[in-house]
Short mmCIF file of C-alpha atoms in Angstrom, two decimals:
data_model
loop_
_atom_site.label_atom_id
_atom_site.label_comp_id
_atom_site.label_asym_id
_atom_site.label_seq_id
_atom_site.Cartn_x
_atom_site.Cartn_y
_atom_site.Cartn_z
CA UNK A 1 0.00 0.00 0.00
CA UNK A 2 1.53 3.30 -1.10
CA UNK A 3 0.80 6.41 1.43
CA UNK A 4 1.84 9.75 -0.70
CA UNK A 5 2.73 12.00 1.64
CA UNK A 6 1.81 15.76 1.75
CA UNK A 7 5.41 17.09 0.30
CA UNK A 8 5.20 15.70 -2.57
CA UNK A 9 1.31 16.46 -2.74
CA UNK A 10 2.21 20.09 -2.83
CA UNK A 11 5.33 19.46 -5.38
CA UNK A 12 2.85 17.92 -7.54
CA UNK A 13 0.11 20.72 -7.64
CA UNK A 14 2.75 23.05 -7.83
CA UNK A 15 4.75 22.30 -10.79
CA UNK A 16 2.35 19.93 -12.72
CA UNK A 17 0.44 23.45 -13.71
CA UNK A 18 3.32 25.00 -14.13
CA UNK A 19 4.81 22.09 -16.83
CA UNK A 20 1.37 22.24 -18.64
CA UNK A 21 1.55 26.12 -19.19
CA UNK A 22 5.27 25.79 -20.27
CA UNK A 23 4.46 23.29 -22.97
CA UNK A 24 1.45 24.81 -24.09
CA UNK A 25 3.55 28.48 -24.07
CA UNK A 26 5.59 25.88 -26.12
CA UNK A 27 3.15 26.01 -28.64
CA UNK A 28 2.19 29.76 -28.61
CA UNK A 29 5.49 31.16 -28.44
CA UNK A 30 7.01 32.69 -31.84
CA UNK A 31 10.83 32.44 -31.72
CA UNK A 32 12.10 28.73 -31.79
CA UNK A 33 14.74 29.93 -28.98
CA UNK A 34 11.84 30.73 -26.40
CA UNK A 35 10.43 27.01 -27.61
CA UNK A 36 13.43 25.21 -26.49
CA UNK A 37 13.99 27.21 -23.35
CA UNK A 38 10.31 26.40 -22.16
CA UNK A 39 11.07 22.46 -23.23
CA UNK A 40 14.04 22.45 -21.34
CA UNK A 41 11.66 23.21 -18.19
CA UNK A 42 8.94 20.89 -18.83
CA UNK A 43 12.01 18.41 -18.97
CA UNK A 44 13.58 19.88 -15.56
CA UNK A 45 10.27 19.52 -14.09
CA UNK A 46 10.15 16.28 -15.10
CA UNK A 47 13.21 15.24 -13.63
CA UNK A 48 11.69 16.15 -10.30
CA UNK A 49 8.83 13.93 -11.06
CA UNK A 50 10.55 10.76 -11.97
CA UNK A 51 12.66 11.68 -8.67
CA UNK A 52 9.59 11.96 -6.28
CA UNK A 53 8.37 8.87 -7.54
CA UNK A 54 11.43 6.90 -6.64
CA UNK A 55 13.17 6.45 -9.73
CA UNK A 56 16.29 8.38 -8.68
CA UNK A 57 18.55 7.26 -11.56
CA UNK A 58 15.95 8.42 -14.59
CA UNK A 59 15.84 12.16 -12.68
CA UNK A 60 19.61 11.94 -12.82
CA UNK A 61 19.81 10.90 -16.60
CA UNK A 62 16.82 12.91 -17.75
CA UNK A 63 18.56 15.92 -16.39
CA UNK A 64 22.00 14.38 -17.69
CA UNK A 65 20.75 13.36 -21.40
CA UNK A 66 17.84 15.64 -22.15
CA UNK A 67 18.13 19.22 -20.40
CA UNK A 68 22.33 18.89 -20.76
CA UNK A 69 22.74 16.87 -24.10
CA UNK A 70 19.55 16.80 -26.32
CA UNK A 71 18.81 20.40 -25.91
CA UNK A 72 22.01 21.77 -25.90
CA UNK A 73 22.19 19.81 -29.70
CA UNK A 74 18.85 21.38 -30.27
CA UNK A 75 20.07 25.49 -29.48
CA UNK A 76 22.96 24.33 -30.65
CA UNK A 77 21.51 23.26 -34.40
CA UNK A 78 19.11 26.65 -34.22
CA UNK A 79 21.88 28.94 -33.73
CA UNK A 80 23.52 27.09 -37.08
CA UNK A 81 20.09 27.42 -39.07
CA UNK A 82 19.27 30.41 -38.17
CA UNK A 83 15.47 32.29 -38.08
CA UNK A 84 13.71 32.62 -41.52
CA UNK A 85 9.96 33.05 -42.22
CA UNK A 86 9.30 29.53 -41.04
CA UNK A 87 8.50 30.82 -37.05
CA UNK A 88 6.05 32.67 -38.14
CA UNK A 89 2.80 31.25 -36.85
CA UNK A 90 0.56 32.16 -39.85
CA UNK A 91 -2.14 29.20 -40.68
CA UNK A 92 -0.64 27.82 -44.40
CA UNK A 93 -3.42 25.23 -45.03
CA UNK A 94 -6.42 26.84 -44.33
CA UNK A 95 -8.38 25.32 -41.44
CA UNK A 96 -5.38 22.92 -40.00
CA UNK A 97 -5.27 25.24 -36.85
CA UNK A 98 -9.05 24.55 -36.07
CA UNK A 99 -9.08 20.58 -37.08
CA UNK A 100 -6.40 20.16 -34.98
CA UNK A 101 -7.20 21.21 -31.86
CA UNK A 102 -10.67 19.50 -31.99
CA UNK A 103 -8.83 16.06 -32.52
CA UNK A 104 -6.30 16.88 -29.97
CA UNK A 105 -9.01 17.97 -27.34
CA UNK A 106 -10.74 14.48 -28.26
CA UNK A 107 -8.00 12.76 -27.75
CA UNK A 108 -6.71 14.10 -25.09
CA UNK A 109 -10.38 13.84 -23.35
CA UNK A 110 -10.50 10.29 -24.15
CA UNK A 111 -7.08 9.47 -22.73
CA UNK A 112 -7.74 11.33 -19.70
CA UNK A 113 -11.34 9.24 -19.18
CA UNK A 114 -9.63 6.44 -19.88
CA UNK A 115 -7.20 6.85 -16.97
CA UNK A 116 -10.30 8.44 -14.95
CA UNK A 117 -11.63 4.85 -15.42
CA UNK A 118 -9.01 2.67 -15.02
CA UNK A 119 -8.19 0.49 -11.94
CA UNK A 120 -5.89 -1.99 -11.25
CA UNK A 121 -8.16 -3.72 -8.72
CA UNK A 122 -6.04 -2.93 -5.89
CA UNK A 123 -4.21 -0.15 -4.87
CA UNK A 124 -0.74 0.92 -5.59
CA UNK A 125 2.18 -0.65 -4.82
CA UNK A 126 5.12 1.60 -4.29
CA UNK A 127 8.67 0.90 -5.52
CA UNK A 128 9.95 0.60 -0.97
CA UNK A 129 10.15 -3.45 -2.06
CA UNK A 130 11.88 -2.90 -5.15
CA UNK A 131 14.35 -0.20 -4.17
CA UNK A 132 15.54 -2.19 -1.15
CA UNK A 133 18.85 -2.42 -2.19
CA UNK A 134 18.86 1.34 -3.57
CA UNK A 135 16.95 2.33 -6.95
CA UNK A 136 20.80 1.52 -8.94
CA UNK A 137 21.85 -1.69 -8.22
CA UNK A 138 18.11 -2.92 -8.38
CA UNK A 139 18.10 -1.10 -12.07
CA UNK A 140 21.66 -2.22 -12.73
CA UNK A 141 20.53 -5.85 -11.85
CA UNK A 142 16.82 -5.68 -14.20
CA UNK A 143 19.22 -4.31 -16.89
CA UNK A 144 22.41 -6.92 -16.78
CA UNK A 145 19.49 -10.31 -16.39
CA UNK A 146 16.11 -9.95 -18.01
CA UNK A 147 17.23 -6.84 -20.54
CA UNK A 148 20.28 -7.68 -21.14
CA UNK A 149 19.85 -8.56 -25.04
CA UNK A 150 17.66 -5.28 -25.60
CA UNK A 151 20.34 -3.56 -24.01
CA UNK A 152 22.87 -4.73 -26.16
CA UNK A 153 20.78 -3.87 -29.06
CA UNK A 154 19.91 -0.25 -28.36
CA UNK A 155 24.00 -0.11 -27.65
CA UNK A 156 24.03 -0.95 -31.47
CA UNK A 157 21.79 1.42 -32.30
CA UNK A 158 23.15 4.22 -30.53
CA UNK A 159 26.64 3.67 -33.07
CA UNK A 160 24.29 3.27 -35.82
CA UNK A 161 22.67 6.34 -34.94
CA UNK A 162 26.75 7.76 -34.63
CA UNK A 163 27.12 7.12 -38.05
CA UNK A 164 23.92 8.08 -39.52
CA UNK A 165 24.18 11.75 -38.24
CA UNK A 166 27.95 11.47 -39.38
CA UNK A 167 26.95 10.21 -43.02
CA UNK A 168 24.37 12.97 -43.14
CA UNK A 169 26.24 16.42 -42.03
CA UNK A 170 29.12 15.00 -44.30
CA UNK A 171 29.03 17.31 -47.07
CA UNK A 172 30.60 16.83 -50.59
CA UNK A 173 30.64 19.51 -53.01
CA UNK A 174 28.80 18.68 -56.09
CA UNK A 175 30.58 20.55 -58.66
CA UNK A 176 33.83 22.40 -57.39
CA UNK A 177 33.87 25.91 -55.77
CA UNK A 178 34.34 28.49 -59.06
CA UNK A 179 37.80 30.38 -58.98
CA UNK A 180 38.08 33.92 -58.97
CA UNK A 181 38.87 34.09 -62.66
CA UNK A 182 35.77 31.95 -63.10
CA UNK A 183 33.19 34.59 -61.22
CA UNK A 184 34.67 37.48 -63.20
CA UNK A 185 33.74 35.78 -66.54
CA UNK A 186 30.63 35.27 -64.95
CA UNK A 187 29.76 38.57 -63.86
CA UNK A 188 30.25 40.06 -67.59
CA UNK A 189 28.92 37.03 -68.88
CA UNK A 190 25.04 37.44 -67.64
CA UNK A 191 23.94 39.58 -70.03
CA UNK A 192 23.66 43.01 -67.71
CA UNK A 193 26.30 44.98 -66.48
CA UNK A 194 24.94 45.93 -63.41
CA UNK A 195 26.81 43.94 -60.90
CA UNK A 196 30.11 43.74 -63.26
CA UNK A 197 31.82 46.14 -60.36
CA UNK A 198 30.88 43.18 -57.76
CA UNK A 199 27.80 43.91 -55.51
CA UNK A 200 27.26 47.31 -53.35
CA UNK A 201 28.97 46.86 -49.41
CA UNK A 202 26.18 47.84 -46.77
CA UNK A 203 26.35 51.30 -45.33
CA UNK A 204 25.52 54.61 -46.30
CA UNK A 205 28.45 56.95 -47.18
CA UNK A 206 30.37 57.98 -43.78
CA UNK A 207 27.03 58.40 -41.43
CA UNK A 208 26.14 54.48 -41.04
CA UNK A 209 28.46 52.11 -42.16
CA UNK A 210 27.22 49.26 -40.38
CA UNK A 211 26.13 45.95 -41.90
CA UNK A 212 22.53 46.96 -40.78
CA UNK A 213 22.30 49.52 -43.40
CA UNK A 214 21.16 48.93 -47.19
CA UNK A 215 23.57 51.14 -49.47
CA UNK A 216 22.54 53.54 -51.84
CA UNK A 217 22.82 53.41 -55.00
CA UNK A 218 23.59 55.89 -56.95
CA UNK A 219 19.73 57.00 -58.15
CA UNK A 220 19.14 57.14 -54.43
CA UNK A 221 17.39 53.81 -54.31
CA UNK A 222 18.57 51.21 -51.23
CA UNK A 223 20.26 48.00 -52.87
CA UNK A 224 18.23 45.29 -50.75
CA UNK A 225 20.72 42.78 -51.17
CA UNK A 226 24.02 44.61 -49.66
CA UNK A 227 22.34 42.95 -46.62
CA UNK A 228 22.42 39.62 -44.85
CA UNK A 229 19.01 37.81 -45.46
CA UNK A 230 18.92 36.89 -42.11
CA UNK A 231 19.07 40.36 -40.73
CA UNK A 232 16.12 41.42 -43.03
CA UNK A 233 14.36 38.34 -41.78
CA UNK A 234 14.85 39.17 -38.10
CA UNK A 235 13.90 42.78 -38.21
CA UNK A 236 16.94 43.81 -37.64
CA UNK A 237 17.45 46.46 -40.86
CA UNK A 238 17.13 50.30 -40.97
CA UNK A 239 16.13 52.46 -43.33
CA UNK A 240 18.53 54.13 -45.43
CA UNK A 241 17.13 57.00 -46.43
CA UNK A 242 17.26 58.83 -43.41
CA UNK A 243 21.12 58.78 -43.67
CA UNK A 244 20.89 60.35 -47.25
CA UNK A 245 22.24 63.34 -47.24
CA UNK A 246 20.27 66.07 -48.63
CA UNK A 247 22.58 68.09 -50.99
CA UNK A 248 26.74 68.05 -50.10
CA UNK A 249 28.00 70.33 -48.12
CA UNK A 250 30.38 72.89 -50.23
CA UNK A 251 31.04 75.22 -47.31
CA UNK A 252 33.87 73.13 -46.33
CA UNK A 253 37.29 74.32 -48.34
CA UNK A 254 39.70 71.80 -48.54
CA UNK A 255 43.10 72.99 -46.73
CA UNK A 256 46.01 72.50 -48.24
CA UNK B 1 -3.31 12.78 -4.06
CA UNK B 2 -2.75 9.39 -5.84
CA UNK B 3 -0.50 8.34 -8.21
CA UNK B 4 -2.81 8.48 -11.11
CA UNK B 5 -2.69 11.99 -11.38
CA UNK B 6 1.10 11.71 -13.00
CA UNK B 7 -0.68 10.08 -15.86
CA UNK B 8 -3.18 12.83 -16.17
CA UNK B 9 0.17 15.31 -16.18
CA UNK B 10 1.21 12.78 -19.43
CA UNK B 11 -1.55 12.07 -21.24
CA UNK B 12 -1.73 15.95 -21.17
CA UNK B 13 1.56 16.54 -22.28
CA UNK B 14 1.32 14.28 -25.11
CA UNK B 15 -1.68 15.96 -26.34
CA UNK B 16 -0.37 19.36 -26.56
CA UNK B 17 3.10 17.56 -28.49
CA UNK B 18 0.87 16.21 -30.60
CA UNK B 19 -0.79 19.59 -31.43
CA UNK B 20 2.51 21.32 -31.85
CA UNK B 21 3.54 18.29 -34.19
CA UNK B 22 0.80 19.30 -36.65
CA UNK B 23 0.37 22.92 -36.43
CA UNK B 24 4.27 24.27 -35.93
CA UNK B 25 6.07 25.23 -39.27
CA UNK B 26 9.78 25.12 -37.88
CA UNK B 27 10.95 22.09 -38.44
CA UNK B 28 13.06 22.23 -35.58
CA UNK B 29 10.00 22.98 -33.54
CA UNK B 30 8.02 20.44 -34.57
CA UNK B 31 11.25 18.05 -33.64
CA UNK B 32 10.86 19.47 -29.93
CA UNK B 33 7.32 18.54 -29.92
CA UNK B 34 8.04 14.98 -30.74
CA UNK B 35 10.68 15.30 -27.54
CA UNK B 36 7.66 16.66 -25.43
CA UNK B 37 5.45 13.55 -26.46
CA UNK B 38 8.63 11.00 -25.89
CA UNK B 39 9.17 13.02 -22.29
CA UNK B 40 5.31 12.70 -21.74
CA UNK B 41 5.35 8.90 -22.11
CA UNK B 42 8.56 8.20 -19.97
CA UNK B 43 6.53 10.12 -17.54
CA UNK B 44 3.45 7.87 -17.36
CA UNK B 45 6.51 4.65 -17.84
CA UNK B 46 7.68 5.85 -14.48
CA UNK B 47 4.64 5.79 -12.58
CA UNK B 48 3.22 2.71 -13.78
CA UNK B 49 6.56 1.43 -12.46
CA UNK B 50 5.80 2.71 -9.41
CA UNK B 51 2.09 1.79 -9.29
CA UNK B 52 2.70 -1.89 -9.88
CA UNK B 53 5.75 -1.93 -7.56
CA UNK B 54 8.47 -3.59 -9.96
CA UNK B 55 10.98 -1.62 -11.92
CA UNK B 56 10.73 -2.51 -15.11
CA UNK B 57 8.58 0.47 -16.53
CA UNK B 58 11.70 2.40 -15.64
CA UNK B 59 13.78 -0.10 -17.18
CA UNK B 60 11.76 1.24 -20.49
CA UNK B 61 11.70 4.30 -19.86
CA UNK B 62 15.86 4.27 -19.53
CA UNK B 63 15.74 2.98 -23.49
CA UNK B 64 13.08 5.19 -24.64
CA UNK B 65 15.75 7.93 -23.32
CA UNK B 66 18.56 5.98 -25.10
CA UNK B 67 15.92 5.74 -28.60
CA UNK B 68 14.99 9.72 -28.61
CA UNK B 69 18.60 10.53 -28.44
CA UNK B 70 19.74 8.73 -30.90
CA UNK B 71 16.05 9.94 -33.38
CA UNK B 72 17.11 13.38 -31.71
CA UNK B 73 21.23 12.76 -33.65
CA UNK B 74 19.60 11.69 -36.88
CA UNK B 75 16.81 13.83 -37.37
CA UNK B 76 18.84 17.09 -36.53
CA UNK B 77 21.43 15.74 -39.14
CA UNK B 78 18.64 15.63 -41.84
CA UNK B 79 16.85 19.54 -40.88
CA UNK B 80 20.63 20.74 -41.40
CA UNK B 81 20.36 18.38 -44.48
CA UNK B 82 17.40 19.97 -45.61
CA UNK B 83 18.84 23.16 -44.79
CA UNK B 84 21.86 23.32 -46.25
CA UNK B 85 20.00 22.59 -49.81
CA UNK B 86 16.50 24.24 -49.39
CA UNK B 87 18.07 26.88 -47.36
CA UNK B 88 14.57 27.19 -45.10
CA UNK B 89 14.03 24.65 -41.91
CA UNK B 90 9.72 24.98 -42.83
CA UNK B 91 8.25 21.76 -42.99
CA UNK B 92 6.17 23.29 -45.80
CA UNK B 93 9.05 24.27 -47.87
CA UNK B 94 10.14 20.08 -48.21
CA UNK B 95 7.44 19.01 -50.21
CA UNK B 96 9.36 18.37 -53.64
CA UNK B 97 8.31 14.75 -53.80
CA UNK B 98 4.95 15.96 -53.79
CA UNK B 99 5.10 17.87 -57.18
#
């Protein structure tokens, strides 16, 4: 018979609501950064879960594994991709939005009935028996008897998995990288002129010549691609023209 | 309080993965979402461990870890994949076998 007593009652109401908001903030949230910060809470929390309910090794390697490794990989492969138009949180396919939450809120009502109705047909045990000998050695002897064959497959599985990420970011030019000589043929070679001088440096004259900055071109228009893409698709770009200067300044006599 | 109400916590948690799964854009987050939904089931592993008083639910749980790291190696290795060709980590923009 297991007797729950009232610390970890009031651990439970206290972050359980608190991991539910997170993941559904999860959800809401814009920027992928914010996403993985709020995951790597629900996991925390988590960790404190599996550790209140006696398994004291899983808190340790859910920490270990998934708050340390996994999302370190995942912040880690965001900062290397980068933010484009893809966190935007515009519907694409019109209705999705709607269809989905109605099959989610089934679901999830019909899981949580199902629990609401299930019963073992006697109450629950509690892992004091099992964790005699300390929650390790009990796991370390489960995992070196019954499980020792699936354990010796997922071993495989995890060098598999080594070389399959290996194989994948391995990256092999196609055709090789043109030589200088080659991209100045090519630049005369397209038919107009206009980039024949190589493309326009951000910044505007001597006021703002930081990479922020579209330059002008000579008609007074801003070249829109003297700038990084992924600055334009952050927000992070001024305008130009209020660095323009309005006629030049002839007051100034050149000493000598 | 009873132990049930950890599975309530999951089945929760796997619901709201689930949503995320279908109605994100970023690939990336959509890959987090599956890590939610993996998390939520280790959760509800771990207490019907502890409900039926033996340990191997956690047993399980300890290779479900060991599975969703090694999905979590591969299936970063294919968004930068996709990335470095399509130059866009939307889950819309991957559609070529489609057309």
């Amino acid at each position: 018979m297991l007797q729950i007593q009232t610390p970890e009652t009031v651990m439970f109401w206290f972050l359980a609501p608190l991991a539910v908001i997170a993941a559904l903030g999860m959800l809401l949230v814009k920027k992928a950064v914010h996403s993985a910060l709020l995951l790597a809470w629900v996991m925390i929390t988590l960790a404190i879960f599996y550790i209140a309910q006696d398994a004291l090794f899983l808190g340790i390697v859910q920490i270990v594994v998934y708050t340390g490794a996994v999302m370190m990989l995942f912040l880690f492969i965001l900062m290397l991709v980068g933010v484009d138009a893809s966190d935007s949180l515009t519907e694409t396919i019109p209705g999705l939005r709607a269809i989905a939450i109605t099959a989610a809120v089934g679901f999830g009502g019909l899981l949580v009935s199902l629990i609401g109705r299930a019963t073992l047909g006697r109450d629950a045990a509690g892992l004091a028996d099992a964790n005699s000998a300390g929650n390790v050695p009990a796991l370390a002897k489960l995992l070196f008897s019954t499980y020792v064959w699936p354990f010796e497959v997922v071993s495989a599985l995890l060098i598999t998995a080594a070389l399959g990420a290996m194989v994948l970011a391995h990256h092999q030019r196609a055709v090789a990288r043109p030589t200088q000589r080659e991209q100045a043929i090519a630049r005369f070679r397209t038919g107009s002129l206009d980039i024949a001088a190589g493309r326009p440096a951000p910044g505007v004259f001597a006021r703002h010549n930081a990479v922020d900055v579209p330059a002008l071109l000579p008609d007074g228009t801003p070249a829109a691609d003297s700038i990084s893409a992924t600055l334009k698709a952050r927000g992070d770009m001024l305008e130009s023209a209020q660095f323009q200067l309005d006629q030049v300044d002839t007051t100034i006599v050149e000493e000598k | 309080m009873n132990p049930y109400n950890y599975l309530y916590v999951s089945a929760l948690l796997f619901t709201i993965g689930a949503i995320g799964v279908v109605v994100r854009r970023n690939a990336i987050v959509v890959f987090m979402c599956v890590e939610l939904m993996l998390n939520a089931a280790n959760l509800s592993l771990v207490t019907f461990s502890r409900i039926n008083g033996t340990l191997d639910g956690q047993v399980t749980a300890f290779f479900t870890m060991v599975v969703a790291a090694c999905e979590v190696v591969v299936g970063l290795a294919i968004i930068v994949t996709i990335y470095r060709s399509r130059r866009s980590a939307s889950v819309d923009d991957a559609s070529l076998l489609k057309r």
